[in-house]
N, CA and C atoms as an extended XYZ file, in Angstrom:
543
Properties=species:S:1:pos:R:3:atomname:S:1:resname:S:1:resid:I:1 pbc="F F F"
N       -25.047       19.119      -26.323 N   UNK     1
C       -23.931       18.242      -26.625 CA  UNK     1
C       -23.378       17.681      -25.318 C   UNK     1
N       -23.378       16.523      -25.292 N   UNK     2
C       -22.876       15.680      -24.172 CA  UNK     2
C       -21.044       15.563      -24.055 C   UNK     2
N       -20.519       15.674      -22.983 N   UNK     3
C       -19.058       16.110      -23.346 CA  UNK     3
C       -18.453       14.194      -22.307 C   UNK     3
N       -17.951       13.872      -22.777 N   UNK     4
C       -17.314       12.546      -22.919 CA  UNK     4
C       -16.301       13.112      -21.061 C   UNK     4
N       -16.791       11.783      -20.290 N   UNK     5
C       -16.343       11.059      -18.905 CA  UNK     5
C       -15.183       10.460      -19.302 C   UNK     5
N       -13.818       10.658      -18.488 N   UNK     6
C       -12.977        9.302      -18.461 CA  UNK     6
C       -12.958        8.626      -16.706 C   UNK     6
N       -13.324        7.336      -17.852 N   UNK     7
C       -13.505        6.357      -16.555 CA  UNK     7
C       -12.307        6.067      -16.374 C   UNK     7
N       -12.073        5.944      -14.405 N   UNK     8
C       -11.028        5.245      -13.804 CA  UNK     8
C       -11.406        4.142      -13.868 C   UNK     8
N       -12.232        3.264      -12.929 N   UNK     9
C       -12.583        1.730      -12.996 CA  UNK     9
C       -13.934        1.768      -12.526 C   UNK     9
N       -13.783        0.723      -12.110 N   UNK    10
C       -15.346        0.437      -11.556 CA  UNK    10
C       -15.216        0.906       -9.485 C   UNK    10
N       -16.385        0.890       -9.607 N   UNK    11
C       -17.022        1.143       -8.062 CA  UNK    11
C       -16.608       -0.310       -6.930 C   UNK    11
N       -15.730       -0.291       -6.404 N   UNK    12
C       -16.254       -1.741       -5.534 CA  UNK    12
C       -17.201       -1.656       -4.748 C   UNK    12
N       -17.909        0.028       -4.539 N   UNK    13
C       -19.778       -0.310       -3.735 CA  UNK    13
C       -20.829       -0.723       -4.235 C   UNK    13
N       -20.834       -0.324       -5.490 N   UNK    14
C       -21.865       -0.277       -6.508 CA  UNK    14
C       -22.008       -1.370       -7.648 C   UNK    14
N       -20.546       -0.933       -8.276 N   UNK    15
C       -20.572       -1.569       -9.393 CA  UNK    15
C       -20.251       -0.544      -10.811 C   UNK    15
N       -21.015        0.883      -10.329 N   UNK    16
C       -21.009        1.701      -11.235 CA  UNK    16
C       -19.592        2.134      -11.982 C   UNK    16
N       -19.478        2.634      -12.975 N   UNK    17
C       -18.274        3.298      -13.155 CA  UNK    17
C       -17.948        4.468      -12.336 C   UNK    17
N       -16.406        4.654      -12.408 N   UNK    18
C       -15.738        5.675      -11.502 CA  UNK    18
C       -14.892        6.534      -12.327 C   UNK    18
N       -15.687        8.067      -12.059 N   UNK    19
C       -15.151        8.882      -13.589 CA  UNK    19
C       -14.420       10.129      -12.899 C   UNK    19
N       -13.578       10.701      -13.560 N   UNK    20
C       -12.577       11.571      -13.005 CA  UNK    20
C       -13.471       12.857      -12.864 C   UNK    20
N       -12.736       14.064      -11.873 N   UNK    21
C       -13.840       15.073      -11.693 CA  UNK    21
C       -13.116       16.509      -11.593 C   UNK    21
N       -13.013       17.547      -11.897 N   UNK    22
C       -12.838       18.571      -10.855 CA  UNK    22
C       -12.192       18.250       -9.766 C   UNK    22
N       -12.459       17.890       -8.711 N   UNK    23
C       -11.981       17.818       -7.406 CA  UNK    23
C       -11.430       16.151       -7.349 C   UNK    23
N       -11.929       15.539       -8.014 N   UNK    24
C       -11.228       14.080       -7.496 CA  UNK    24
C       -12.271       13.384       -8.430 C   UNK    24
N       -12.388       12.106       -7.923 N   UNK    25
C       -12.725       10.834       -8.639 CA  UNK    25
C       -14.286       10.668       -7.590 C   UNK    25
N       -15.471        9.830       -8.463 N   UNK    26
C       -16.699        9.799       -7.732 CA  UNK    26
C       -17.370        8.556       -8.789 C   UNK    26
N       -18.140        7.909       -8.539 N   UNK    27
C       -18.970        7.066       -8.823 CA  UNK    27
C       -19.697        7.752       -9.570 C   UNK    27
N       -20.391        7.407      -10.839 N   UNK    28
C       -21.475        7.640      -11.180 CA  UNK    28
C       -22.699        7.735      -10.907 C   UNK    28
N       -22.768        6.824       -9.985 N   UNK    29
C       -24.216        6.962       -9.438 CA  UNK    29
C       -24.293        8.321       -7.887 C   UNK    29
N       -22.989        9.122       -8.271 N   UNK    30
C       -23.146        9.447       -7.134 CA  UNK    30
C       -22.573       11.408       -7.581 C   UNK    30
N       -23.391       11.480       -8.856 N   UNK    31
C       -23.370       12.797       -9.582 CA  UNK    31
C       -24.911       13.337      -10.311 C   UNK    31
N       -25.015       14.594       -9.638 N   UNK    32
C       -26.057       15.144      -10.098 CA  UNK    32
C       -27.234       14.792       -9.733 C   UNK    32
N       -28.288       14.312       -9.798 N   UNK    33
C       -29.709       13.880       -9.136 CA  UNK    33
C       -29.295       12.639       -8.742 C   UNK    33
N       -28.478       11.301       -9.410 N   UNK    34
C       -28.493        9.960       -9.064 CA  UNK    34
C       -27.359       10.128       -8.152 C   UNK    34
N       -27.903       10.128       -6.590 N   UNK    35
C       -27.350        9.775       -5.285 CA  UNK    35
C       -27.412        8.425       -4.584 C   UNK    35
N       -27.304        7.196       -5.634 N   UNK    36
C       -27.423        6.187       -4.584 CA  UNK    36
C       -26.180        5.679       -4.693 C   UNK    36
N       -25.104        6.442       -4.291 N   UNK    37
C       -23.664        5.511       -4.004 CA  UNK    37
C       -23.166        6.909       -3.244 C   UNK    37
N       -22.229        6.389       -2.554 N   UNK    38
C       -21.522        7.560       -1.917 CA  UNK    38
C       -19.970        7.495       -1.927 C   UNK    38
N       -18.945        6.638       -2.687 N   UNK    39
C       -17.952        6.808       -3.555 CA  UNK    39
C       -17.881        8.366       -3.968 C   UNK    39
N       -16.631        8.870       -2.961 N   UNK    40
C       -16.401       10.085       -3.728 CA  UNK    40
C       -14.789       10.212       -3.427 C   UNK    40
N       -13.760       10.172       -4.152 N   UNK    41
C       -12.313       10.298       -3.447 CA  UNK    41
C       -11.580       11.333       -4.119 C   UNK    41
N       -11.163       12.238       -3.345 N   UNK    42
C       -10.501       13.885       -3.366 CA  UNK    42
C        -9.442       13.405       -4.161 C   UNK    42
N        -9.189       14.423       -4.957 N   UNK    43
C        -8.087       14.241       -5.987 CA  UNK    43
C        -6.716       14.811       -4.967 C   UNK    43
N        -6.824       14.606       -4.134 N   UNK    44
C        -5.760       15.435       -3.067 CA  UNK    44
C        -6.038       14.949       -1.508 C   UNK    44
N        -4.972       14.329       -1.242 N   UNK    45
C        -4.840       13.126        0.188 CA  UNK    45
C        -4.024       13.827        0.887 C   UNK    45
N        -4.288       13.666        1.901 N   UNK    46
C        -2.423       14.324        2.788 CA  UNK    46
C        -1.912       15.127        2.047 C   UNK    46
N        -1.891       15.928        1.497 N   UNK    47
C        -1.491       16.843        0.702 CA  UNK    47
C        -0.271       16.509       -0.412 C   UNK    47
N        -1.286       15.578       -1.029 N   UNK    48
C        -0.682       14.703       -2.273 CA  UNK    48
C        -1.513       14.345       -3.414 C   UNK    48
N        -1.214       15.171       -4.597 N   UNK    49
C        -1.772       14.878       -5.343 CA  UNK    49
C        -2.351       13.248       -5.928 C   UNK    49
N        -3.433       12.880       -6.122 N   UNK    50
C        -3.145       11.287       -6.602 CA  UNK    50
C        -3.429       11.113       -8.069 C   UNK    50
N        -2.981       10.026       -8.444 N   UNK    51
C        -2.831        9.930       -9.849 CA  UNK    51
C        -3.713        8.887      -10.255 C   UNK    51
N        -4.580        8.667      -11.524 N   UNK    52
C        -5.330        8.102      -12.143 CA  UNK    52
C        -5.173        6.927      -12.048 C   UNK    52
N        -4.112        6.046      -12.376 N   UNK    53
C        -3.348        4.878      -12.034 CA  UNK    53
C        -3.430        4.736      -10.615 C   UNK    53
N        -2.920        4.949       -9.814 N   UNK    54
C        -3.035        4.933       -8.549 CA  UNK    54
C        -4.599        4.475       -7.728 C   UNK    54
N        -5.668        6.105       -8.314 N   UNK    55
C        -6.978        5.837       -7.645 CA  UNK    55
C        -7.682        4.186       -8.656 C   UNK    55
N        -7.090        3.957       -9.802 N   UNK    56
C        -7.455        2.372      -10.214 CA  UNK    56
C        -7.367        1.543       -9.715 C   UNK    56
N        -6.048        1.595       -9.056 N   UNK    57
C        -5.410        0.253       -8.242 CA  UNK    57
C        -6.403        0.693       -6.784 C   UNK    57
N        -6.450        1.807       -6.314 N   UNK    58
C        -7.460        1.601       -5.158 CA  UNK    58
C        -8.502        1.045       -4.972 C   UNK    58
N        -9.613        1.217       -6.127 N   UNK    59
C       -10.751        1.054       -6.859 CA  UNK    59
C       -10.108       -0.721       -6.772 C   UNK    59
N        -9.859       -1.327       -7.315 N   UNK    60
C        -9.493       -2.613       -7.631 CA  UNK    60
C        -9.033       -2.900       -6.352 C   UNK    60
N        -8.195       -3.072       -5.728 N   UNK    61
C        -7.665       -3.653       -4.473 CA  UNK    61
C        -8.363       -3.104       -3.431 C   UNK    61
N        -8.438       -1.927       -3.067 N   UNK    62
C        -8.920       -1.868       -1.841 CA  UNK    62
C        -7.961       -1.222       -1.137 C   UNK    62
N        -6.940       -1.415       -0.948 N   UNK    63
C        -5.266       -0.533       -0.650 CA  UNK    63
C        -4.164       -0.372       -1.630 C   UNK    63
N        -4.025        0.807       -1.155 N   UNK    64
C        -2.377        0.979       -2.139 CA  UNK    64
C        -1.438        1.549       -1.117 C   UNK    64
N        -0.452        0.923       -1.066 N   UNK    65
C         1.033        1.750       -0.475 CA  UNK    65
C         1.370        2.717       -1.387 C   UNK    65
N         1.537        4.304       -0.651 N   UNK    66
C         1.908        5.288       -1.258 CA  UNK    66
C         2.859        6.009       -0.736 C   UNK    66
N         4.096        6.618       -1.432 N   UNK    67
C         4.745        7.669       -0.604 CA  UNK    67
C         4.355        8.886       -0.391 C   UNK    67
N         5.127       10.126       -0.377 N   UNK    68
C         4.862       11.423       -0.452 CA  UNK    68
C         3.605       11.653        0.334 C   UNK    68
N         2.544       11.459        1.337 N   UNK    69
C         2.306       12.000        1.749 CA  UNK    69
C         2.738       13.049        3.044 C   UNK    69
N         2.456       14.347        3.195 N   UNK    70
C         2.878       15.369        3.493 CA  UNK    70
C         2.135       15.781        5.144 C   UNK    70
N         2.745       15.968        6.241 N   UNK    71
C         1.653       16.515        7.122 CA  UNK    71
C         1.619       17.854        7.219 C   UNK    71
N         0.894       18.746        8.423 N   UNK    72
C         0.706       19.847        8.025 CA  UNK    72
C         2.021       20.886        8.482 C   UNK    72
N         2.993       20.198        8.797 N   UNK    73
C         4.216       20.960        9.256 CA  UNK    73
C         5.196       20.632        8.042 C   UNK    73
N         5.336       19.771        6.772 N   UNK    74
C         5.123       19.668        5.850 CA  UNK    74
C         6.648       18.348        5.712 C   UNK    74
N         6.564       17.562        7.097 N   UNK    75
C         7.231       16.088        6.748 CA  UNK    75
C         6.041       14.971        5.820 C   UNK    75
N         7.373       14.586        4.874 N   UNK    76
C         6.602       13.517        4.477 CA  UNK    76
C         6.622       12.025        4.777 C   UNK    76
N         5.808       11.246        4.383 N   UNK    77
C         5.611        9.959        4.878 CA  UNK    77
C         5.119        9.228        3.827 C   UNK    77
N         5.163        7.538        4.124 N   UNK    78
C         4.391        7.175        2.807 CA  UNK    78
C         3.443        6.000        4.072 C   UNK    78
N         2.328        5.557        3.801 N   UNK    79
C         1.182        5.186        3.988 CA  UNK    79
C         0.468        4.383        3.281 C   UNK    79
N        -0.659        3.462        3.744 N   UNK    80
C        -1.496        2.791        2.734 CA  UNK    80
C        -2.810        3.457        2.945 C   UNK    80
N        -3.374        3.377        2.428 N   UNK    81
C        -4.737        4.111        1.973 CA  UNK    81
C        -5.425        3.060        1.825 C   UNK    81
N        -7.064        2.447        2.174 N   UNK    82
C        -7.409        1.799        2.497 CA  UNK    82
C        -9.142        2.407        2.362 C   UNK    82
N        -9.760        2.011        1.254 N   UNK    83
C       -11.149        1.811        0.686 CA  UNK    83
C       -11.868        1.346        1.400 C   UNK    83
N       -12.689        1.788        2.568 N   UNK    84
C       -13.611        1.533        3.341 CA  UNK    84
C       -15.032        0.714        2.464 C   UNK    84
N       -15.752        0.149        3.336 N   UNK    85
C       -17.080       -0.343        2.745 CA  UNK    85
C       -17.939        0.927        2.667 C   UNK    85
N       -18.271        1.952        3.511 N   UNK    86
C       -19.024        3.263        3.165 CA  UNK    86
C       -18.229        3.990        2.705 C   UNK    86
N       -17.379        3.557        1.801 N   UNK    87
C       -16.788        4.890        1.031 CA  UNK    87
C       -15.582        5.851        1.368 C   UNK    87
N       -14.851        5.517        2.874 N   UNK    88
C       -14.330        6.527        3.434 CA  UNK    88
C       -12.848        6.085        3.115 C   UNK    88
N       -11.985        6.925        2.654 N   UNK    89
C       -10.722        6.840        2.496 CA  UNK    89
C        -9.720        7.074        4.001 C   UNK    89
N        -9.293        5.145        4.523 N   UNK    90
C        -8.366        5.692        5.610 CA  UNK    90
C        -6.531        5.933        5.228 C   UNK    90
N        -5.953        6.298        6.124 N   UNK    91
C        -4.594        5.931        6.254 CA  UNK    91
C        -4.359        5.181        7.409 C   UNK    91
N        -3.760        4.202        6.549 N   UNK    92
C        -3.429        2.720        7.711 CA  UNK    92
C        -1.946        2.854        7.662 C   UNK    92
N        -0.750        3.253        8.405 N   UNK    93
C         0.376        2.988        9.041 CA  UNK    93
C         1.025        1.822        9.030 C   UNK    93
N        -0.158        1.066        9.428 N   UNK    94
C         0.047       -0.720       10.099 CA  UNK    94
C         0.021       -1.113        9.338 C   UNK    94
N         0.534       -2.679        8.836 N   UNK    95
C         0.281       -3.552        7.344 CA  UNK    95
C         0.239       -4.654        8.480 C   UNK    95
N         0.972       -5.217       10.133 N   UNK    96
C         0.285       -6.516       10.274 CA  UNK    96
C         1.578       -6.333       11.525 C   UNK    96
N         1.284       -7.392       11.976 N   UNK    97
C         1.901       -8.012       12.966 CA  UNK    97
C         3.645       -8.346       12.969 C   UNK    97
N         4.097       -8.165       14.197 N   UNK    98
C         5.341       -8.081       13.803 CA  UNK    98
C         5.595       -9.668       14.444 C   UNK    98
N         6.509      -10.477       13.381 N   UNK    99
C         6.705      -11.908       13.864 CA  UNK    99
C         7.720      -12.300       14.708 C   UNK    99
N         8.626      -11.532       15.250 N   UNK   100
C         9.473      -11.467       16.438 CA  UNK   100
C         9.150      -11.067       17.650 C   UNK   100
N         8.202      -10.379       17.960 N   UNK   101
C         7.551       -9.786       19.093 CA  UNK   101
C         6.677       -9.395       19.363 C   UNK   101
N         5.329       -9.778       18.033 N   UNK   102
C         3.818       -9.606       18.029 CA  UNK   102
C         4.039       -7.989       18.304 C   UNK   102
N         4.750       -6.883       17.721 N   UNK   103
C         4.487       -5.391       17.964 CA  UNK   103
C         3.782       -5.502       16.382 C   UNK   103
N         3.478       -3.891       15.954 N   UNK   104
C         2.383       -3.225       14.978 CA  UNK   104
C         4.003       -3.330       13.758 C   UNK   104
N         3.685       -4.075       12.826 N   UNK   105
C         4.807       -3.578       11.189 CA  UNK   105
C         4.045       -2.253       11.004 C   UNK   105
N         4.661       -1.359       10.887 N   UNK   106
C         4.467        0.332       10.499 CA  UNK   106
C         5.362        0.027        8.814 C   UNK   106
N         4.150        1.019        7.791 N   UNK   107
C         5.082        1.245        6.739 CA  UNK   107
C         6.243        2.712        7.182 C   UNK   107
N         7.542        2.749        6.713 N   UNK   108
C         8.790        3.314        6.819 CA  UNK   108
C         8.870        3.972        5.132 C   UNK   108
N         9.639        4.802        4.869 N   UNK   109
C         9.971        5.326        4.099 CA  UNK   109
C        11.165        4.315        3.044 C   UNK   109
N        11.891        3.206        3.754 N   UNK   110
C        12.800        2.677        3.195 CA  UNK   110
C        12.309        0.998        3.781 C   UNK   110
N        11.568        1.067        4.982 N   UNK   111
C        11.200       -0.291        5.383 CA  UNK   111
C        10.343       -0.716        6.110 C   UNK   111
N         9.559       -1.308        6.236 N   UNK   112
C         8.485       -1.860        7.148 CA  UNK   112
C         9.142       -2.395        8.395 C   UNK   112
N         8.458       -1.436        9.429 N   UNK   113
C         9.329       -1.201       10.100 CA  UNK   113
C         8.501       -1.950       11.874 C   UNK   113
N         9.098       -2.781       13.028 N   UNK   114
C         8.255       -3.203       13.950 CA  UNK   114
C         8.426       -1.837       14.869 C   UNK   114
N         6.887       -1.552       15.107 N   UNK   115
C         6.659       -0.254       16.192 CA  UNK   115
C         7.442       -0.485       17.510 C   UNK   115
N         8.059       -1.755       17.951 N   UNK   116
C         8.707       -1.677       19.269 CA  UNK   116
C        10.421       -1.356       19.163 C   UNK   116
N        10.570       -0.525       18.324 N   UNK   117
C        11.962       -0.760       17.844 CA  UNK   117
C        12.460        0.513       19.091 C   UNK   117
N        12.134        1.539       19.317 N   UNK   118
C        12.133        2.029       20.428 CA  UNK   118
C        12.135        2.180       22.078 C   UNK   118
N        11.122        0.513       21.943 N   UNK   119
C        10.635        0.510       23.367 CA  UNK   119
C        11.998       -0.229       24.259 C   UNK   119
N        12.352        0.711       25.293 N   UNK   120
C        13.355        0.369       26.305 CA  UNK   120
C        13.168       -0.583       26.496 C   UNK   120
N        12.160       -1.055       27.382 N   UNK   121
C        12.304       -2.281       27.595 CA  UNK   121
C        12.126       -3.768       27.159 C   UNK   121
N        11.655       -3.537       25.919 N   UNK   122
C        12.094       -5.166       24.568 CA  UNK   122
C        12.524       -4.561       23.551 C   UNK   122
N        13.524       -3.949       23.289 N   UNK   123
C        13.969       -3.693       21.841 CA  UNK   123
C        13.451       -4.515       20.609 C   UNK   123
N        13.135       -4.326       19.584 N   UNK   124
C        13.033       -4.950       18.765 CA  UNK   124
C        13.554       -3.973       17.162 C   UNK   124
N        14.271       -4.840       16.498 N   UNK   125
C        15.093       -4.432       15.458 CA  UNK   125
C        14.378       -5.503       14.342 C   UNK   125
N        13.302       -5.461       14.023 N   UNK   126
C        13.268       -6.573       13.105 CA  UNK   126
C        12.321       -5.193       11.844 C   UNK   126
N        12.695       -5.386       10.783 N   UNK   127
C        12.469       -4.877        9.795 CA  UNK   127
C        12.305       -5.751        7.770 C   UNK   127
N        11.301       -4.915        7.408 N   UNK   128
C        11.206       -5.625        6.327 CA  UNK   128
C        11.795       -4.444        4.914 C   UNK   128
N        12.767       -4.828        4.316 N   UNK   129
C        13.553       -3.613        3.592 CA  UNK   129
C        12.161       -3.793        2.508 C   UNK   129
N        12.069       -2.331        2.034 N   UNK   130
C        11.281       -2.719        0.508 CA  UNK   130
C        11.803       -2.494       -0.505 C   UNK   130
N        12.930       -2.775       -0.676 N   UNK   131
C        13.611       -3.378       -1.453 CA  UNK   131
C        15.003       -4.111       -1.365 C   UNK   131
N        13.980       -5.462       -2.315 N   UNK   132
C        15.633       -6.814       -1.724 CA  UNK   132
C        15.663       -6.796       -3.115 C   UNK   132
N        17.179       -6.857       -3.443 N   UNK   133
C        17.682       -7.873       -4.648 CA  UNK   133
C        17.337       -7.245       -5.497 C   UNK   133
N        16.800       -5.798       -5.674 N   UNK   134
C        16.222       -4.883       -6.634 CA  UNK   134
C        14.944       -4.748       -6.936 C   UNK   134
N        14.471       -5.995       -6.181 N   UNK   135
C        12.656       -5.644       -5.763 CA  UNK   135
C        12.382       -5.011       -5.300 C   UNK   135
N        11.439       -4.425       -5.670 N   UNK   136
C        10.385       -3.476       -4.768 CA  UNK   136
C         9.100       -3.980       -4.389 C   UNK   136
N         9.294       -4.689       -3.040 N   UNK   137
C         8.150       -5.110       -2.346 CA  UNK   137
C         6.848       -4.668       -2.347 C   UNK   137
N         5.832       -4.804       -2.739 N   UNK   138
C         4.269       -4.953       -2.780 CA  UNK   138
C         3.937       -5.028       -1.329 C   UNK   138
N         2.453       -4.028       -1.046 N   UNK   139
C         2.114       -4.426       -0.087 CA  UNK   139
C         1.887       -6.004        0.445 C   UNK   139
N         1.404       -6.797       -0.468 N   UNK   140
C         0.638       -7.780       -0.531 CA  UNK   140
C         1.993       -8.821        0.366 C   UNK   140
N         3.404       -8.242       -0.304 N   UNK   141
C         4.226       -9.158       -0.247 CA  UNK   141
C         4.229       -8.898        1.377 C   UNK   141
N         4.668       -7.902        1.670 N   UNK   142
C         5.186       -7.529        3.090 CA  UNK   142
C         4.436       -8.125        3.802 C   UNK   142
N         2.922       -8.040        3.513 N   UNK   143
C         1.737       -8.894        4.407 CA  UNK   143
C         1.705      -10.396        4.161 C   UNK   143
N         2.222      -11.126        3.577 N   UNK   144
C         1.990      -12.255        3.422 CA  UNK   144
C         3.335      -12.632        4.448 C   UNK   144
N         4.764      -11.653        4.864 N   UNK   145
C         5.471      -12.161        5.621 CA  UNK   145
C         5.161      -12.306        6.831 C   UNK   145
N         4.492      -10.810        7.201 N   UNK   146
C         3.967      -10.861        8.086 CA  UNK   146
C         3.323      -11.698        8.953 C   UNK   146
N         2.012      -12.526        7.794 N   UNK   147
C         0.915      -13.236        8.076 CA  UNK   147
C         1.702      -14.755        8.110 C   UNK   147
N         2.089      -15.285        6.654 N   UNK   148
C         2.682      -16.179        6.899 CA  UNK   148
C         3.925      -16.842        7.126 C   UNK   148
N         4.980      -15.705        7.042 N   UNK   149
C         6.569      -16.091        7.626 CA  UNK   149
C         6.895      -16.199        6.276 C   UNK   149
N         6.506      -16.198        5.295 N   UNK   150
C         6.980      -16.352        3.710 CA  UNK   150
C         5.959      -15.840        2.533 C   UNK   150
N         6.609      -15.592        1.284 N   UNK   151
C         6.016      -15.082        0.052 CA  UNK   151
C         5.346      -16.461       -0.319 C   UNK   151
N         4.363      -15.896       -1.289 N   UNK   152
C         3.686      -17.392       -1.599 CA  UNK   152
C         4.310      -17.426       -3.021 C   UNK   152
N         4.956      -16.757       -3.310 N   UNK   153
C         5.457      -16.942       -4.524 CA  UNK   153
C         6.956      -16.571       -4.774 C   UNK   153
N         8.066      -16.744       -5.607 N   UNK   154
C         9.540      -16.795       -6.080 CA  UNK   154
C         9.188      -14.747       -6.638 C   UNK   154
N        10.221      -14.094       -6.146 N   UNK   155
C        10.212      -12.984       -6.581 CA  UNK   155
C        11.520      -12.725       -7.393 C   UNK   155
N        11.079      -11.753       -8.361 N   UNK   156
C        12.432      -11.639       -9.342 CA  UNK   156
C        13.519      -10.666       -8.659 C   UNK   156
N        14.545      -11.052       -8.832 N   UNK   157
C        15.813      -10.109       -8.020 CA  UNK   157
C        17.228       -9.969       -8.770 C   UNK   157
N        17.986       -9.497       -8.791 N   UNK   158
C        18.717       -8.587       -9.352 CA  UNK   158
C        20.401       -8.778       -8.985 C   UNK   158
N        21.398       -9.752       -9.465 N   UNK   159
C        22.264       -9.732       -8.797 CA  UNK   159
C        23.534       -8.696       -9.576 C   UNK   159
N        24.611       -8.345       -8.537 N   UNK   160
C        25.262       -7.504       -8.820 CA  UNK   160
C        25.663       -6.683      -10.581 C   UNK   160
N        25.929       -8.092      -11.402 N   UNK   161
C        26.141       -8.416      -12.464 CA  UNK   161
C        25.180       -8.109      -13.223 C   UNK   161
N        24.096       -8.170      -12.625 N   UNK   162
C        22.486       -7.484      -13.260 CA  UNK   162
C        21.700       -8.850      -13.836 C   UNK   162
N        22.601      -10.216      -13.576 N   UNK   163
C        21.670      -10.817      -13.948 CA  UNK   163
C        20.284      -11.546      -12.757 C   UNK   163
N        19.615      -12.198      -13.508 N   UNK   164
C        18.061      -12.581      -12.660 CA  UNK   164
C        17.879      -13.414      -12.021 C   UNK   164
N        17.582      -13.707      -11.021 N   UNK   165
C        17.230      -14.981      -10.249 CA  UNK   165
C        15.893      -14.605       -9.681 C   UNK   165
N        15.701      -15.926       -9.022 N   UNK   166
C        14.530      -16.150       -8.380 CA  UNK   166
C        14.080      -16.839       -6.962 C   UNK   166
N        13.903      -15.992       -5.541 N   UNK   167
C        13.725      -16.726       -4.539 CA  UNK   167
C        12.633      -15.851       -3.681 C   UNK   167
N        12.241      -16.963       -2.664 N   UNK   168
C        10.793      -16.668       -2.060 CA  UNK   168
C        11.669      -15.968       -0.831 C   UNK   168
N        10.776      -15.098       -0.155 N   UNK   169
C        11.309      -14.153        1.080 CA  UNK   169
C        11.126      -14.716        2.379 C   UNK   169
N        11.419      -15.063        3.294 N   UNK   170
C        10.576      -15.438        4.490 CA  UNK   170
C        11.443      -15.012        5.628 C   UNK   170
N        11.060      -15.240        6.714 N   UNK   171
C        11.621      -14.696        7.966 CA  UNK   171
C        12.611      -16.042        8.260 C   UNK   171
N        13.663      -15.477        9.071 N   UNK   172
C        14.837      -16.215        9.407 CA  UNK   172
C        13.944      -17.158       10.382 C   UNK   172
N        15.159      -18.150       10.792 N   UNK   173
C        14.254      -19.355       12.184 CA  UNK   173
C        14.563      -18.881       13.476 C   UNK   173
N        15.419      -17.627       13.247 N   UNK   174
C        15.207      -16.752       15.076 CA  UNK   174
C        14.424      -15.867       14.737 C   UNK   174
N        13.507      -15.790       13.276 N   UNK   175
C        12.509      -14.485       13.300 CA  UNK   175
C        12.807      -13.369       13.631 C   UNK   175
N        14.123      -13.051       13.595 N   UNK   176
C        14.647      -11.599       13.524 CA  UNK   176
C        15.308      -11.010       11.825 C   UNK   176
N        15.320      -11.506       11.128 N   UNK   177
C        15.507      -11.021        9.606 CA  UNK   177
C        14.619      -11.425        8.801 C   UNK   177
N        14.907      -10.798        7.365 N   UNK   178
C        14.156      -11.365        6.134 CA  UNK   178
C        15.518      -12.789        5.557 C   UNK   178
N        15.426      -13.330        5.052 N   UNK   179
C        16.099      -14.517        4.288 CA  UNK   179
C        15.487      -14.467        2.714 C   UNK   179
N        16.673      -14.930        2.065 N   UNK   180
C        15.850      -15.765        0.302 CA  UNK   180
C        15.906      -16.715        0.455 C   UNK   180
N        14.548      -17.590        0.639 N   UNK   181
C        14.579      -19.185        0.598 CA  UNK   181
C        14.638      -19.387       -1.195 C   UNK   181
């Protein structure tokens, strides 16, 4: 009797399906005699459990911004995780360039944050909150400020009153804040 796989998604190496396991999530083609994929991702990152939903959106995108990961003195952090072409699961810190002073945007626990915010000698205070207006910023979004000084699209936001509006994010014209255009 054959006992029934649940598939997460598909493989972005292969193609194959990607089925939950014991230890984590693995490709099909990459269980039991059929070894031609090498897709295999630990059900346990930084010492964080991951969730089904989650390893989908990896599988599909390629990165996910995550919190709660844990180091081994047991602070936590949150991180993007980042689907290599051979299979290897990184943690990327960085999401892009900082547009006030070309330093590294680091993901932050509350904000995307420019790595020179420390350095004595150019301060830099420029930060991206991840959350404006009751949004909760997407990687995609933070990188598109990064990359292009603005959202490519109107994001939904939240005013006091609770009712909805709609405006695109972009960096101020001294490139030291976020703005709603």
């Amino acid at each position: 009797m054959e006992t029934e796989k649940k598939i997460i998604g598909r493989c972005p190496l292969c193609g194959g399906n990607v089925v939950k396991t014991c230890k984590g999530y693995r490709c099909e083609h990459n269980i039991g005699d059929s070894l031609s994929c090498v897709l295999n991702i630990n059900a346990i990152i930084g010492n964080r459990k991951m969730a089904d939903a989650e390893v989908a959106v990896l599988l599909e995108k390629r990165r996910i911004l995550l919190d709660g990961f844990a180091s081994k003195e047991g602070k936590t952090f949150p991180t993007v995780l980042e689907l290599t072409d051979d299979g290897n699961i990184l943690m990327q810190p960085v999401i892009g360039r900082c547009p006030h002073c070309g330093g590294e945007i680091r993901v932050g626990s509350r904000a995307f944050n420019c790595s020179n915010y420390a350095n004595q000698n150019a301060p830099c205070s420029f930060a991206i909150w991840r959350n404006i207006g009751g949004h909760q910023l997407t990687l995609e979004e933070a990188g598109e400020i990064c990359e292009k000084g603005i959202t490519s699209s109107e994001l939904e936001m939240y005013r006091e009153d609770g009712s909805i509006y709609r405006k695109r994010l972009g960096v101020s014209p001294d490139k030291l804040q976020i703005v709603k255009i």
